[in-house]
Amino acid sequence: MTEVNNIDIVLYHYLRALSVKVSRGTVRRLLNTPLGDSIRSISDALDVLHVKNEVYQLPPHDYFPQLEAPFITILKVDRNQFCVVTKKDDFIVEFLNGDGKKIIHR
C-alpha cells in the first residue's frame, strides 16, 4: 500500500480542533517549503501561526496513554502517514487521516 502525505489536510484539521481559524489556502502556503511533507514543516507552520508545539519521538506503548488529544502523530493503521488524534481513551482512538476521514480504532 502506498503512503500518501496530505499533511495540509492533517494540519488544517488539527488547527480546527484547537479552534484556530485559518484557511486551507494559508495552511497549504505555510507547508509549501523545501522541507516537504515532514514533521519539521508542520512544526514550522505552527510556529508561524504562534501555536505552541513540541516534537517528540516516543515509544508508543509507554507514552501514548499519557498524551492528551488533539495531537498529530504517525499511525501505521492507514495509508496516510500523518493523522490527527481527536479523541482517545483506554479502549478507543478516534483520528482524522490525511483524507480528512474520521476513523475509530478499537
CSV table of C-alpha atoms in Angstrom, one decimal:
chain,number,residue,atom,x,y,z
A,1,MET,CA,0.0,0.0,0.0
A,2,THR,CA,1.4,3.4,-1.0
A,3,GLU,CA,1.7,6.1,1.7
A,4,VAL,CA,0.1,9.4,0.9
A,5,ASN,CA,1.2,12.5,2.7
A,6,ASN,CA,-1.6,15.0,2.8
A,7,ILE,CA,-0.2,17.0,5.7
A,8,ASP,CA,-2.1,20.1,4.7
A,9,ILE,CA,-5.4,18.3,5.5
A,10,VAL,CA,-4.0,16.9,8.7
A,11,LEU,CA,-2.7,20.3,9.9
A,12,TYR,CA,-5.9,22.0,8.9
A,13,HIS,CA,-8.0,19.6,10.9
A,14,TYR,CA,-5.6,19.8,13.9
A,15,LEU,CA,-5.8,23.6,13.9
A,16,ARG,CA,-9.7,23.3,13.7
A,17,ALA,CA,-9.6,21.0,16.7
A,18,LEU,CA,-7.6,23.7,18.5
A,19,SER,CA,-10.2,26.4,17.4
A,20,VAL,CA,-7.5,28.2,15.3
A,21,LYS,CA,-9.2,30.0,12.4
A,22,VAL,CA,-7.1,29.6,9.3
A,23,SER,CA,-7.9,28.9,5.7
A,24,ARG,CA,-6.9,25.8,3.8
A,25,GLY,CA,-5.0,28.0,1.4
A,26,THR,CA,-3.0,29.5,4.2
A,27,VAL,CA,-2.1,26.0,5.5
A,28,ARG,CA,-1.0,24.9,2.0
A,29,ARG,CA,1.1,28.1,1.6
A,30,LEU,CA,2.8,27.5,5.0
A,31,LEU,CA,3.6,23.9,4.1
A,32,ASN,CA,4.9,24.7,0.7
A,33,THR,CA,8.6,24.6,1.7
A,34,PRO,CA,11.7,22.7,0.7
A,35,LEU,CA,11.2,20.6,3.8
A,36,GLY,CA,8.3,18.9,2.0
A,37,ASP,CA,6.0,16.6,3.9
A,38,SER,CA,7.7,16.3,7.2
A,39,ILE,CA,7.0,16.9,10.9
A,40,ARG,CA,9.5,19.7,10.7
A,41,SER,CA,7.4,21.6,8.2
A,42,ILE,CA,4.3,21.1,10.4
A,43,SER,CA,6.2,22.5,13.4
A,44,ASP,CA,7.5,25.4,11.4
A,45,ALA,CA,3.9,26.2,10.2
A,46,LEU,CA,2.6,26.1,13.8
A,47,ASP,CA,5.4,28.4,14.8
A,48,VAL,CA,4.4,31.0,12.1
A,49,LEU,CA,0.8,30.7,13.5
A,50,HIS,CA,2.0,31.2,17.1
A,51,VAL,CA,0.7,27.8,18.1
A,52,LYS,CA,2.8,26.3,20.8
A,53,ASN,CA,4.1,22.9,19.7
A,54,GLU,CA,6.7,20.3,20.6
A,55,VAL,CA,8.0,17.3,18.6
A,56,TYR,CA,8.9,14.0,20.3
A,57,GLN,CA,9.8,10.6,19.2
A,58,LEU,CA,8.3,8.4,21.9
A,59,PRO,CA,7.8,4.6,22.4
A,60,PRO,CA,4.1,4.2,21.7
A,61,HIS,CA,3.3,1.8,24.5
A,62,ASP,CA,4.9,3.8,27.2
A,63,TYR,CA,3.7,7.3,26.4
A,64,PHE,CA,0.6,7.1,24.2
A,65,PRO,CA,-1.8,6.7,27.1
A,66,GLN,CA,-0.4,9.9,28.7
A,67,LEU,CA,-0.9,12.2,25.7
A,68,GLU,CA,-4.0,14.4,25.6
A,69,ALA,CA,-5.9,14.9,22.4
A,70,PRO,CA,-5.8,16.6,20.0
A,71,PHE,CA,-2.3,15.9,18.6
A,72,ILE,CA,-0.6,15.0,15.3
A,73,THR,CA,1.0,11.6,15.1
A,74,ILE,CA,2.1,8.8,12.8
A,75,LEU,CA,-0.1,5.8,12.9
A,76,LYS,CA,0.6,2.8,10.7
A,77,VAL,CA,-3.0,1.7,10.5
A,78,ASP,CA,-3.8,3.8,7.5
A,79,ARG,CA,-2.2,4.6,4.1
A,80,ASN,CA,-1.6,8.2,5.2
A,81,GLN,CA,1.5,8.7,7.3
A,82,PHE,CA,0.3,11.6,9.5
A,83,CYS,CA,-3.1,11.9,11.3
A,84,VAL,CA,-4.8,13.9,14.0
A,85,VAL,CA,-5.9,12.1,17.1
A,86,THR,CA,-9.0,13.9,18.1
A,87,LYS,CA,-10.2,11.7,20.9
A,88,LYS,CA,-8.9,8.7,22.9
A,89,ASP,CA,-9.5,6.7,26.0
A,90,ASP,CA,-8.4,3.3,27.3
A,91,PHE,CA,-10.4,1.5,24.6
A,92,ILE,CA,-10.9,3.7,21.5
A,93,VAL,CA,-8.7,6.0,19.5
A,94,GLU,CA,-10.5,8.4,17.1
A,95,PHE,CA,-8.5,10.1,14.4
A,96,LEU,CA,-8.7,12.0,11.2
A,97,ASN,CA,-6.4,10.7,8.4
A,98,GLY,CA,-4.8,12.6,5.6
A,99,ASP,CA,-8.0,12.4,3.6
A,100,GLY,CA,-9.9,14.1,6.4
A,101,LYS,CA,-11.8,10.9,7.1
A,102,LYS,CA,-12.7,10.0,10.6
A,103,ILE,CA,-11.6,6.6,11.7
A,104,ILE,CA,-12.3,4.9,15.0
A,105,HIS,CA,-9.8,2.2,16.1
A,106,ARG,CA,-10.8,-0.1,18.9
